[in-house]
Coordinates of C-alpha atoms in Angstrom, one line a residue:
M1 CA 14.2 -223.5 -15.4
S2 CA 14.3 -227.2 -14.7
M3 CA 16.2 -229.0 -11.9
L4 CA 18.6 -230.5 -14.5
Q5 CA 19.4 -227.1 -16.0
R6 CA 20.1 -225.7 -12.5
L7 CA 22.5 -228.6 -11.7
L8 CA 24.4 -228.5 -14.9
P9 CA 27.4 -226.2 -15.1
R10 CA 26.8 -223.0 -17.0
R11 CA 28.2 -223.1 -20.5
S12 CA 30.8 -220.4 -21.3
P13 CA 29.9 -218.2 -24.2
T14 CA 31.4 -219.2 -27.6
S15 CA 33.0 -216.9 -30.0
T16 CA 29.8 -216.5 -31.9
D17 CA 28.1 -215.2 -28.8
A18 CA 30.7 -212.5 -28.1
S19 CA 30.1 -209.0 -29.3
P20 CA 32.7 -207.2 -31.4
A21 CA 33.8 -205.1 -28.4
D22 CA 34.4 -208.3 -26.3
A23 CA 36.2 -210.1 -29.1
A24 CA 38.5 -207.4 -30.4
G25 CA 38.5 -204.9 -27.6
L26 CA 36.9 -201.5 -27.2
A27 CA 39.7 -199.9 -29.3
A28 CA 38.6 -201.9 -32.4
V29 CA 35.1 -200.4 -32.1
L30 CA 36.0 -196.8 -31.3
G31 CA 39.4 -196.5 -32.8
P32 CA 40.4 -195.8 -36.4
A33 CA 39.8 -198.3 -39.2
A34 CA 43.6 -198.8 -39.6
I35 CA 46.9 -197.5 -38.4
Q36 CA 50.1 -197.5 -40.5
N37 CA 53.2 -197.2 -38.3
T38 CA 56.4 -195.7 -39.9
P39 CA 59.6 -194.4 -38.3
R40 CA 58.6 -190.8 -38.5
Y41 CA 54.8 -190.6 -38.8
L42 CA 51.6 -192.6 -38.4
R43 CA 48.8 -192.9 -40.9
V44 CA 45.7 -192.9 -38.7
G45 CA 42.5 -193.6 -40.7
D46 CA 42.5 -191.0 -43.5
G47 CA 44.9 -188.6 -41.8
Y48 CA 48.5 -188.4 -40.7
A49 CA 50.1 -187.7 -37.3
A50 CA 53.6 -187.1 -36.1
T51 CA 54.7 -186.8 -32.4
L52 CA 57.4 -184.4 -31.2
I53 CA 59.1 -184.6 -27.8
V54 CA 60.1 -181.5 -25.9
T55 CA 63.6 -182.2 -24.7
G56 CA 65.0 -178.8 -23.8
Y57 CA 63.5 -175.9 -21.8
P58 CA 64.7 -172.3 -21.2
A59 CA 66.3 -171.5 -17.8
V60 CA 63.5 -169.1 -17.0
V61 CA 59.9 -169.3 -18.2
G62 CA 57.4 -166.5 -18.2
P63 CA 53.6 -166.6 -17.7
A64 CA 51.6 -168.7 -20.2
W65 CA 54.8 -170.0 -21.8
L66 CA 52.8 -172.7 -23.6
D67 CA 50.5 -170.2 -25.3
P68 CA 52.3 -170.0 -28.6
L69 CA 51.9 -173.7 -29.1
L70 CA 48.3 -173.7 -27.9
A71 CA 47.5 -170.9 -30.3
W72 CA 49.2 -172.6 -33.3
P73 CA 46.8 -172.3 -36.3
G74 CA 46.1 -175.9 -37.0
R75 CA 45.4 -179.3 -35.4
L76 CA 48.0 -179.7 -32.6
D77 CA 47.6 -181.8 -29.5
V78 CA 49.6 -180.5 -26.6
V79 CA 49.9 -183.1 -23.8
V80 CA 51.5 -182.6 -20.4
Y81 CA 52.2 -185.4 -18.0
I82 CA 52.8 -184.3 -14.4
D83 CA 53.8 -186.8 -11.7
P84 CA 54.8 -185.5 -8.2
L85 CA 58.1 -186.5 -6.7
A86 CA 58.1 -187.6 -3.1
P87 CA 59.7 -185.0 -0.8
T88 CA 62.4 -187.4 0.3
V89 CA 63.3 -188.3 -3.3
A90 CA 63.2 -184.6 -4.3
A91 CA 65.5 -183.7 -1.4
A92 CA 68.0 -186.4 -2.3
R93 CA 68.1 -185.4 -5.9
L94 CA 68.6 -181.8 -5.0
R95 CA 71.5 -182.7 -2.7
K96 CA 73.2 -184.7 -5.4
Q97 CA 72.7 -181.8 -7.9
R98 CA 74.0 -179.2 -5.5
A99 CA 77.0 -181.5 -4.6
R100 CA 77.8 -181.9 -8.3
L101 CA 77.6 -178.2 -9.0
E102 CA 79.6 -177.3 -5.9
S103 CA 82.3 -179.8 -7.0
N104 CA 82.6 -178.2 -10.4
R105 CA 82.9 -174.8 -8.8
R106 CA 85.7 -175.9 -6.5
T107 CA 87.5 -177.8 -9.2
D108 CA 87.6 -174.7 -11.4
S109 CA 88.8 -172.6 -8.5
D110 CA 91.6 -175.0 -7.6
K111 CA 92.8 -175.1 -11.2
G112 CA 92.7 -171.3 -11.5
R113 CA 90.0 -171.2 -14.1
L114 CA 87.5 -168.4 -14.7
V115 CA 84.2 -168.7 -13.0
D116 CA 81.6 -170.3 -15.2
P117 CA 78.5 -168.1 -15.1
I118 CA 76.2 -171.0 -16.1
T119 CA 77.4 -173.1 -13.2
E120 CA 77.2 -170.2 -10.8
A121 CA 73.6 -169.5 -11.9
A122 CA 72.6 -173.2 -11.7
A123 CA 74.1 -173.5 -8.2
D124 CA 72.3 -170.5 -6.9
D125 CA 69.0 -171.7 -8.4
A126 CA 69.5 -175.1 -6.9
A127 CA 70.1 -173.6 -3.5
E128 CA 67.1 -171.3 -3.7
L129 CA 64.9 -174.3 -4.8
A130 CA 66.2 -176.5 -2.0
D131 CA 65.3 -173.7 0.5
R132 CA 61.7 -173.4 -0.9
I133 CA 61.2 -177.1 -0.8
A134 CA 62.5 -177.4 2.7
R135 CA 60.0 -174.7 3.8
G136 CA 57.1 -176.3 2.0
H137 CA 56.7 -173.4 -0.5
S138 CA 57.3 -175.5 -3.6
K139 CA 57.4 -179.1 -4.8
L140 CA 59.1 -181.0 -7.6
F141 CA 57.4 -182.9 -10.4
R142 CA 58.4 -185.1 -13.3
V143 CA 57.0 -183.5 -16.4
G144 CA 56.6 -184.8 -19.9
L145 CA 55.6 -182.5 -22.7
Y146 CA 54.6 -184.0 -26.1
L147 CA 53.2 -182.5 -29.3
C148 CA 51.2 -184.5 -31.8
V149 CA 50.8 -182.8 -35.2
H150 CA 47.9 -183.8 -37.4
A151 CA 47.5 -183.2 -41.2
A152 CA 45.6 -184.5 -44.1
G153 CA 48.6 -185.4 -46.3
L154 CA 52.3 -186.1 -46.0
D155 CA 53.5 -182.9 -47.6
E156 CA 51.1 -180.9 -45.4
L157 CA 52.4 -182.9 -42.4
D158 CA 56.0 -182.1 -43.1
D159 CA 55.2 -178.4 -43.4
A160 CA 53.2 -178.5 -40.2
V161 CA 55.9 -180.3 -38.2
A162 CA 58.5 -177.7 -39.4
H163 CA 56.2 -174.9 -38.4
V164 CA 55.5 -176.4 -35.0
R165 CA 59.2 -176.9 -34.3
A166 CA 59.9 -173.3 -35.3
T167 CA 57.1 -172.1 -33.0
A168 CA 58.5 -174.1 -30.2
A169 CA 62.0 -172.7 -30.8
S170 CA 60.7 -169.2 -30.6
V171 CA 60.0 -169.8 -26.9
L172 CA 63.3 -171.6 -26.4
L173 CA 61.8 -175.1 -26.4
D174 CA 63.9 -177.8 -28.1
T175 CA 61.9 -180.6 -29.8
Q176 CA 62.9 -183.9 -31.3
P177 CA 60.7 -186.3 -33.4
A178 CA 59.8 -189.6 -31.7
T179 CA 61.6 -191.6 -34.4
W180 CA 60.8 -195.3 -34.3
R181 CA 58.4 -194.6 -31.4
Q182 CA 55.6 -192.8 -33.2
L183 CA 53.0 -195.3 -32.1
Q184 CA 54.0 -194.9 -28.4
G185 CA 54.0 -191.1 -29.0
W186 CA 50.5 -191.1 -30.5
T187 CA 49.0 -193.2 -27.8
A188 CA 50.7 -190.9 -25.2
T189 CA 48.8 -187.9 -26.6
L190 CA 45.4 -189.7 -26.4
P191 CA 43.3 -189.3 -23.3
L192 CA 44.4 -192.7 -21.9
A193 CA 46.9 -191.4 -19.2
T194 CA 49.5 -193.8 -20.6
D195 CA 53.0 -192.4 -21.3
G196 CA 54.8 -194.8 -23.5
L197 CA 57.7 -192.4 -24.1
E198 CA 58.7 -191.6 -20.5
M199 CA 60.8 -188.5 -21.6
R200 CA 60.5 -186.5 -18.4
R201 CA 62.0 -183.4 -16.9
V202 CA 62.0 -182.3 -13.3
M203 CA 60.2 -179.0 -12.7
D204 CA 59.0 -177.1 -9.7
T205 CA 55.6 -175.8 -8.9
D206 CA 56.1 -172.3 -10.2
A207 CA 57.3 -173.5 -13.6
I208 CA 54.3 -175.7 -14.1
A209 CA 51.8 -173.1 -12.8
S210 CA 53.1 -170.6 -15.3
A211 CA 52.1 -172.9 -18.2
F212 CA 48.4 -172.4 -17.3
P213 CA 45.8 -171.6 -18.6
L214 CA 46.0 -174.5 -21.1
A215 CA 43.7 -172.9 -23.6
S216 CA 44.1 -171.3 -27.0
A217 CA 43.4 -167.7 -27.6
D218 CA 42.2 -168.4 -31.1
L219 CA 39.0 -169.9 -32.5
P220 CA 39.2 -173.7 -33.0
A221 CA 40.4 -174.9 -36.4
P222 CA 38.6 -177.6 -38.3
L223 CA 39.7 -181.1 -37.7
P224 CA 41.8 -183.0 -40.3
G225 CA 39.5 -184.4 -43.0
E226 CA 36.8 -181.9 -42.3
P227 CA 36.2 -179.2 -44.9
G228 CA 37.3 -175.7 -44.0
A229 CA 35.0 -172.7 -43.8
T230 CA 33.6 -171.7 -47.1
G231 CA 31.9 -168.5 -45.9
G232 CA 32.4 -165.8 -43.4
M233 CA 34.5 -162.7 -43.3
L234 CA 37.5 -161.1 -41.6
Y235 CA 36.6 -159.6 -38.3
G236 CA 40.1 -158.6 -37.4
L237 CA 43.3 -159.8 -35.9
N238 CA 43.7 -161.5 -32.5
P239 CA 46.0 -159.2 -30.4
D240 CA 47.0 -162.1 -28.1
S241 CA 48.2 -164.5 -30.8
N242 CA 48.4 -162.4 -34.0
G243 CA 46.0 -164.9 -35.5
V244 CA 43.2 -164.1 -37.9
V245 CA 39.7 -163.9 -36.5
W246 CA 37.5 -165.2 -39.3
W247 CA 33.8 -165.6 -38.5
D248 CA 30.7 -166.7 -40.4
R249 CA 27.5 -165.5 -38.7
W250 CA 25.4 -167.5 -41.2
A251 CA 27.0 -170.8 -40.1
Q252 CA 25.8 -170.3 -36.4
D253 CA 22.5 -171.3 -34.8
N254 CA 21.1 -168.0 -36.1
A255 CA 22.5 -165.0 -38.0
N256 CA 21.6 -162.4 -35.3
S257 CA 24.1 -160.3 -33.5
V258 CA 24.4 -157.6 -30.9
V259 CA 27.1 -155.0 -30.7
L260 CA 27.5 -153.2 -27.4
A261 CA 30.0 -150.4 -26.8
R262 CA 30.3 -147.0 -25.2
S263 CA 30.3 -143.9 -27.4
G264 CA 33.5 -143.5 -29.4
A265 CA 34.6 -147.2 -29.1
G266 CA 34.4 -147.8 -32.8
K267 CA 31.2 -149.8 -33.0
S268 CA 29.9 -147.9 -36.1
Y269 CA 33.2 -148.4 -37.8
F270 CA 33.2 -152.1 -37.1
V271 CA 29.6 -152.5 -38.4
K272 CA 30.4 -150.5 -41.6
L273 CA 33.2 -153.0 -42.3
E274 CA 30.9 -155.9 -41.8
V275 CA 28.3 -154.3 -44.1
L276 CA 30.9 -153.8 -46.8
R277 CA 32.1 -157.3 -46.6
S278 CA 28.6 -158.7 -46.4
L279 CA 27.8 -156.9 -49.7
A280 CA 30.8 -158.6 -51.2
D281 CA 29.3 -161.9 -50.0
N282 CA 26.1 -161.3 -51.9
V283 CA 24.1 -160.5 -48.7
H284 CA 21.3 -157.9 -49.0
V285 CA 21.7 -155.3 -46.3
A286 CA 19.1 -152.8 -44.9
V287 CA 20.4 -150.3 -42.3
I288 CA 18.4 -148.1 -39.9
D289 CA 20.6 -145.1 -39.7
P290 CA 19.7 -142.4 -37.1
D291 CA 22.8 -140.2 -37.6
N292 CA 23.5 -140.4 -41.3
E293 CA 26.6 -142.4 -40.7
Y294 CA 26.0 -144.9 -43.6
I295 CA 25.0 -142.5 -46.4
R296 CA 28.5 -142.0 -47.6
L297 CA 29.0 -145.8 -47.7
A298 CA 25.7 -146.3 -49.5
D299 CA 26.5 -143.7 -52.2
A300 CA 29.9 -145.3 -52.8
V301 CA 28.6 -148.8 -53.4
G302 CA 25.5 -147.8 -55.3
G303 CA 23.0 -148.2 -52.5
V304 CA 19.7 -146.5 -51.9
T305 CA 19.1 -143.9 -49.2
I306 CA 15.6 -143.1 -47.9
A307 CA 15.6 -140.0 -45.8
L308 CA 12.5 -140.2 -43.5
G309 CA 11.4 -136.7 -42.5
A310 CA 12.5 -135.1 -45.7
G311 CA 10.0 -133.2 -47.8
G312 CA 7.7 -135.5 -49.8
V313 CA 8.9 -138.8 -48.2
R314 CA 6.0 -140.8 -46.8
L315 CA 5.3 -144.3 -45.6
N316 CA 1.8 -145.6 -45.3
P317 CA 1.6 -148.2 -42.5
L318 CA -1.6 -149.6 -43.9
D319 CA 0.0 -150.7 -47.2
I320 CA -0.4 -154.4 -48.0
P321 CA 2.7 -155.9 -49.7
P322 CA 1.8 -156.5 -53.4
G323 CA 3.5 -160.0 -53.4
D324 CA 1.8 -161.2 -50.2
L325 CA -1.2 -163.3 -51.1
R326 CA -1.8 -164.8 -47.7
P327 CA -5.5 -164.4 -46.5
Q328 CA -4.2 -163.0 -43.2
A329 CA -2.2 -160.1 -44.8
R330 CA -4.9 -157.5 -44.0
T331 CA -5.1 -158.7 -40.4
Y332 CA -1.3 -158.5 -40.1
R333 CA -1.4 -154.9 -41.3
A334 CA -4.1 -154.1 -38.7
L335 CA -2.0 -155.7 -35.9
F336 CA 1.0 -153.6 -36.9
L337 CA -1.0 -150.4 -36.8
H338 CA -2.0 -151.3 -33.2
T339 CA 1.8 -151.5 -32.4
L340 CA 2.6 -148.2 -34.3
I341 CA -0.2 -146.3 -32.5
S342 CA 1.1 -147.5 -29.1
V343 CA 4.5 -146.2 -30.0
L344 CA 3.0 -142.9 -31.2
L345 CA 1.1 -142.4 -27.9
G346 CA 4.0 -143.6 -25.8
Q347 CA 1.8 -146.3 -24.2
Q348 CA -0.7 -148.9 -25.1
P349 CA -4.3 -147.5 -25.2
P350 CA -6.8 -148.8 -22.7
P351 CA -9.0 -151.7 -23.8
S352 CA -12.0 -149.6 -24.8
E353 CA -9.8 -147.5 -27.1
R354 CA -8.1 -150.5 -28.5
A355 CA -11.5 -152.0 -29.4
A356 CA -12.5 -148.8 -31.1
L357 CA -9.2 -148.6 -33.0
D358 CA -9.6 -152.2 -34.3
K359 CA -13.1 -151.4 -35.6
A360 CA -11.9 -148.2 -37.2
I361 CA -9.1 -150.0 -39.0
N362 CA -11.5 -152.5 -40.5
D363 CA -14.0 -149.8 -41.4
A364 CA -11.2 -147.8 -43.2
Y365 CA -10.2 -150.9 -45.2
D366 CA -13.8 -151.6 -46.1
Q367 CA -14.3 -148.0 -47.2
A368 CA -11.3 -148.3 -49.5
G369 CA -12.8 -151.5 -51.0
I370 CA -10.1 -153.8 -49.5
S371 CA -11.4 -157.0 -48.0
N372 CA -9.8 -160.3 -47.1
D373 CA -9.8 -161.2 -50.8
P374 CA -6.3 -160.9 -52.3
N375 CA -7.8 -159.6 -55.5
T376 CA -8.8 -156.4 -53.8
W377 CA -5.3 -155.6 -52.4
H378 CA -4.1 -153.8 -55.5
R379 CA -6.4 -150.9 -54.6
Q380 CA -5.2 -147.7 -52.8
A381 CA -4.8 -148.5 -49.1
P382 CA -6.4 -146.1 -46.6
L383 CA -4.3 -143.6 -44.6
L384 CA -3.9 -142.9 -41.0
R385 CA -6.3 -140.0 -41.2
D386 CA -8.9 -142.3 -42.7
V387 CA -8.6 -144.4 -39.5
A388 CA -9.1 -141.2 -37.5
T389 CA -12.2 -140.3 -39.5
A390 CA -13.6 -143.8 -38.9
L391 CA -13.0 -143.3 -35.1
N392 CA -14.9 -140.0 -35.2
N393 CA -17.8 -141.8 -37.0
Q394 CA -18.2 -144.2 -34.2
S395 CA -19.5 -141.4 -31.9
T396 CA -18.3 -143.0 -28.7
D397 CA -16.3 -141.5 -25.9
A398 CA -13.4 -144.0 -26.3
A399 CA -13.2 -143.5 -30.1
D400 CA -13.4 -139.7 -29.8
T401 CA -10.7 -139.7 -27.1
L402 CA -8.4 -141.8 -29.2
A403 CA -9.0 -139.7 -32.3
A404 CA -8.2 -136.6 -30.4
R405 CA -4.9 -138.2 -29.1
L406 CA -4.0 -139.0 -32.7
T407 CA -4.5 -135.5 -34.0
P408 CA -0.8 -134.5 -34.1
W409 CA -0.1 -137.4 -36.5
T410 CA -3.3 -137.1 -38.6
T411 CA -3.9 -133.4 -39.1
G412 CA -1.3 -131.8 -36.9
S413 CA 2.4 -131.0 -37.0
F414 CA 3.7 -134.6 -37.3
R415 CA 1.4 -135.7 -40.1
E416 CA 3.9 -135.3 -43.0
L417 CA 5.3 -138.8 -42.6
F418 CA 1.9 -140.4 -42.8
D419 CA -0.1 -137.9 -44.8
G420 CA -0.3 -139.7 -48.2
P421 CA 0.5 -142.9 -50.1
T422 CA 4.0 -144.4 -49.8
T423 CA 6.4 -142.4 -52.0
T424 CA 9.5 -144.7 -52.1
V425 CA 9.6 -148.4 -52.6
P426 CA 13.0 -149.6 -51.3
S427 CA 15.1 -151.7 -53.7
G428 CA 18.7 -152.7 -54.1
Q429 CA 21.3 -154.7 -52.3
L430 CA 22.0 -151.9 -49.8
V431 CA 19.1 -149.8 -48.5
C432 CA 19.9 -147.1 -45.9
W433 CA 16.9 -145.7 -43.9
S434 CA 18.0 -142.4 -42.5
T435 CA 15.9 -141.0 -39.6
R436 CA 18.1 -138.0 -38.7
Q437 CA 15.7 -135.5 -40.2
L438 CA 12.8 -136.8 -38.1
A439 CA 11.7 -134.8 -35.0
D440 CA 12.5 -136.5 -31.7
E441 CA 8.8 -137.3 -31.2
L442 CA 8.9 -139.2 -34.6
R443 CA 12.3 -140.9 -34.2
A444 CA 11.0 -144.1 -32.6
P445 CA 7.9 -144.4 -34.9
G446 CA 10.1 -143.7 -38.0
M447 CA 12.5 -146.5 -37.0
L448 CA 9.5 -148.8 -36.5
L449 CA 8.1 -147.9 -39.9
A450 CA 11.4 -148.5 -41.5
L451 CA 11.8 -151.9 -39.8
D452 CA 8.3 -152.8 -40.9
A453 CA 9.0 -151.9 -44.5
I454 CA 12.2 -154.0 -44.3
W455 CA 10.4 -156.9 -42.7
R456 CA 7.6 -156.9 -45.3
E457 CA 10.3 -157.5 -47.9
V458 CA 11.9 -160.2 -45.8
D459 CA 8.7 -161.9 -44.8
T460 CA 7.6 -162.9 -48.3
P461 CA 5.2 -165.8 -48.6
A462 CA 7.4 -167.5 -51.2
V463 CA 9.1 -170.7 -50.2
H464 CA 12.6 -169.8 -48.9
S465 CA 15.3 -171.8 -50.6
A466 CA 19.0 -171.6 -51.3
D467 CA 18.3 -169.1 -54.1
T468 CA 16.6 -166.7 -51.7
P469 CA 19.1 -163.9 -50.9
R470 CA 20.4 -163.7 -47.4
R471 CA 19.4 -160.4 -45.7
L472 CA 21.0 -158.6 -42.9
V473 CA 19.0 -156.0 -41.0
V474 CA 21.2 -153.5 -39.1
V475 CA 19.5 -151.4 -36.4
D476 CA 22.0 -148.7 -35.3
E477 CA 21.4 -146.8 -32.0
A478 CA 18.7 -149.3 -31.1
W479 CA 18.2 -147.7 -27.7
T480 CA 15.8 -145.3 -29.5
L481 CA 13.5 -148.2 -30.1
L482 CA 14.3 -150.2 -27.0
R483 CA 13.2 -147.5 -24.6
D484 CA 9.7 -147.9 -25.9
G485 CA 7.8 -151.0 -24.8
E486 CA 6.0 -151.7 -28.0
G487 CA 9.1 -151.0 -30.1
A488 CA 11.1 -153.4 -28.0
K489 CA 8.4 -156.0 -28.5
F490 CA 8.6 -155.6 -32.3
L491 CA 12.4 -155.9 -32.2
S492 CA 12.3 -159.0 -30.1
R493 CA 9.8 -160.6 -32.5
L494 CA 12.2 -159.9 -35.4
S495 CA 15.0 -161.5 -33.5
K496 CA 13.0 -164.7 -33.1
S497 CA 11.6 -164.9 -36.6
A498 CA 14.6 -163.9 -38.7
R499 CA 16.3 -167.3 -38.8
K500 CA 13.5 -169.0 -40.6
R501 CA 13.6 -166.4 -43.4
R502 CA 17.4 -166.5 -44.2
A503 CA 17.8 -163.2 -42.4
G504 CA 19.9 -161.8 -39.6
L505 CA 19.2 -159.0 -37.2
A506 CA 22.2 -156.8 -36.0
V507 CA 21.4 -154.6 -33.0
I508 CA 23.9 -151.9 -32.2
T509 CA 23.6 -149.7 -29.1
Q510 CA 25.7 -147.6 -26.8
D511 CA 23.1 -147.5 -23.9
V512 CA 23.8 -150.9 -22.5
G513 CA 21.2 -150.4 -19.7
D514 CA 18.4 -150.1 -22.2
L515 CA 19.2 -153.6 -23.7
L516 CA 20.3 -155.4 -20.5
G517 CA 17.8 -153.7 -18.1
S518 CA 14.6 -155.1 -19.7
D519 CA 13.2 -158.6 -20.3
L520 CA 12.7 -157.8 -24.0
G521 CA 16.3 -156.7 -24.3
Q522 CA 17.5 -159.9 -22.7
V523 CA 15.4 -161.8 -25.4
V524 CA 17.3 -159.9 -28.1
I525 CA 20.6 -160.9 -26.6
A526 CA 19.5 -164.5 -26.0
N527 CA 18.5 -164.8 -29.7
A528 CA 21.8 -163.4 -30.9
A529 CA 24.4 -166.2 -31.7
T530 CA 27.1 -163.6 -32.3
Q531 CA 27.8 -161.0 -29.6
I532 CA 30.4 -158.3 -30.0
L533 CA 31.6 -156.3 -27.0
L534 CA 33.8 -153.3 -27.5
R535 CA 35.1 -150.8 -24.9
Q536 CA 32.6 -150.4 -22.0
A537 CA 32.1 -147.6 -19.5
P538 CA 33.1 -148.3 -15.9
Q539 CA 29.6 -147.6 -14.8
A540 CA 28.2 -150.4 -17.0
I541 CA 30.9 -153.0 -16.8
D542 CA 29.4 -154.9 -13.9
L543 CA 26.1 -155.2 -15.7
V544 CA 27.8 -156.4 -18.9
A545 CA 30.0 -158.9 -17.0
D546 CA 27.0 -160.4 -15.3
A547 CA 24.9 -160.6 -18.5
F548 CA 27.7 -162.2 -20.6
G549 CA 29.5 -164.2 -17.9
L550 CA 32.8 -162.4 -18.3
T551 CA 35.9 -163.2 -16.3
G552 CA 37.7 -160.6 -14.4
G553 CA 40.4 -160.4 -17.1
E554 CA 37.8 -160.1 -19.9
A555 CA 36.1 -157.2 -18.0
R556 CA 39.5 -155.4 -17.6
I557 CA 40.1 -155.9 -21.4
L558 CA 36.8 -154.1 -22.2
L559 CA 37.7 -151.3 -19.8
T560 CA 41.1 -150.6 -21.3
S561 CA 40.7 -151.7 -25.0
R562 CA 41.5 -149.2 -27.7
R563 CA 39.1 -148.1 -30.4
G564 CA 38.1 -151.0 -32.5
E565 CA 39.3 -153.7 -30.0
G566 CA 36.8 -156.0 -28.3
L567 CA 35.6 -159.5 -27.7
L568 CA 33.7 -161.9 -30.0
I569 CA 31.5 -164.2 -28.0
S570 CA 29.4 -167.1 -29.4
G571 CA 28.5 -169.9 -27.0
A572 CA 31.6 -171.4 -25.7
H573 CA 33.8 -169.5 -28.2
R574 CA 35.5 -166.3 -26.9
V575 CA 38.2 -164.5 -28.8
G576 CA 39.6 -161.0 -28.7
F577 CA 40.0 -159.1 -31.9
Q578 CA 41.3 -155.8 -33.4
A579 CA 39.3 -154.5 -36.4
V580 CA 41.5 -154.0 -39.4
A581 CA 40.6 -152.6 -42.8
H582 CA 42.0 -152.0 -46.2
K583 CA 42.9 -148.4 -47.0
R584 CA 39.8 -148.0 -49.3
E585 CA 37.5 -149.6 -46.7
H586 CA 38.9 -147.3 -44.1
Q587 CA 38.2 -144.2 -46.2
L588 CA 34.6 -145.4 -46.7
C589 CA 34.0 -146.2 -43.1
I590 CA 35.6 -143.3 -41.2
G591 CA 33.2 -140.5 -42.3
D592 CA 33.8 -137.7 -39.8
L593 CA 35.4 -140.1 -37.4
E594 CA 39.1 -140.3 -37.4
L595 CA 40.6 -143.6 -36.3
P596 CA 44.2 -144.7 -35.6
N597 CA 46.3 -145.4 -38.6
D598 CA 46.5 -149.2 -37.9
E599 CA 42.8 -149.5 -38.4

């Protein structure tokens, strides 16, 4: 910079140098494109707004007296201005009020009139309040309460204003429209801390405190101008506000869910309702059913039931899906067989046995004429007993030991499930995999085989598009699989991979400790955008409260809730609900379980 430039006065910026925010103010940049001010409403951008002033209050207010307004099903801004009164001003005002009330009482007495109960009650309240303020137990505040109603059209705005005024009247709150002052009312309801209406009422500490918490018990409604939900289903009714709990798992970050409840809390009933309503929404559903609870429902809607453990029903874990043309398809089958054998043995084999197993799997495929060439995958896949034969042919201690450990499932008592080609290919919009007829030693492997068969159908190599059907995989009594390390790993991998394949995983369990007490169980919860908590056992409530960040009140709700009542948790959204069903839905869902008539 030259000396001359330093000596000359700095030129003030011209209008061409100023930014739009400097020239027109920040409101012109961040505010709506236009505002039309009328006596009874404002047109703000593409929407409409009308402000109501609360002018009358009941003599006595109960806890959460603002809750009906906060839970109103629509866009309603509830704004409270609270300014403290200085103790000297509060005391002076109370003295004047008490003197006025006492004068009225004496005038009535001198003239022989009957005692006015309203004046008597007001005098007693004023005396009690003055005593509390003098002792420092309470303070006075100037309170303004304004309601700003939003709507997309004028007719909708008129209906909404009438509905809001009726809701306010139900809790004895008198409201008046801010006629000719709608602009001041609208700005008063913005987060600007500017009250252009100045319609205040003096309240004490107890009255203000009873208005909290300032939160709605319902899920947030879409803003004006935003499209409403096009999907989802009815989960139930909100017992706190009598509102409708409508939820779309497919609109969340992922479509996974977990349902945790003690035995008899109604979790299977709730899941059956969701399955029925998902079918109506064109979702393909596959259910792992350990207790034959879904067979009646499947029969009623034309679904398919596959009873694992029944005579002649077999699943070959070495089958390569016919539609899978990926070069790694044979490798994926080999890796799954490693997981299955770990579940069969109850633990992962040592490294030497795993190496022998891997070689035996490849030898069995080679013997069957199946290579990494997709053109060979139409041939008959080898069986588990062929893998055992390949182990014996290796003539090593590790291979012989592993072959001997697999004897019960290849040639022994538990071979029926694996001893032959796959007999049933699942198809249909609802497929129910029943594992009740399996022996306890085969329950976890059977569930794993069913999940694998479901996943082979979901994990198709075709490009997933909007035409690909959404699929919901329901794993009931998941503790059977979660108590096994390899089974829990498989379930956690499904929870991570389902989102990319237009699929959702629903995990239901009554043994909360199995899900929350392991790292893999925590992974399943972390990857579930929808979390349903029904009634919990006192022994597990602390663990559940810590895992889901429940408040003390929410924990008490889960301890005392009735059958079918619970909490829906998804991120910052938390709402209570009571499952409700149509009479026909109820008949299909109850099975042998009798529920209250209101469900």
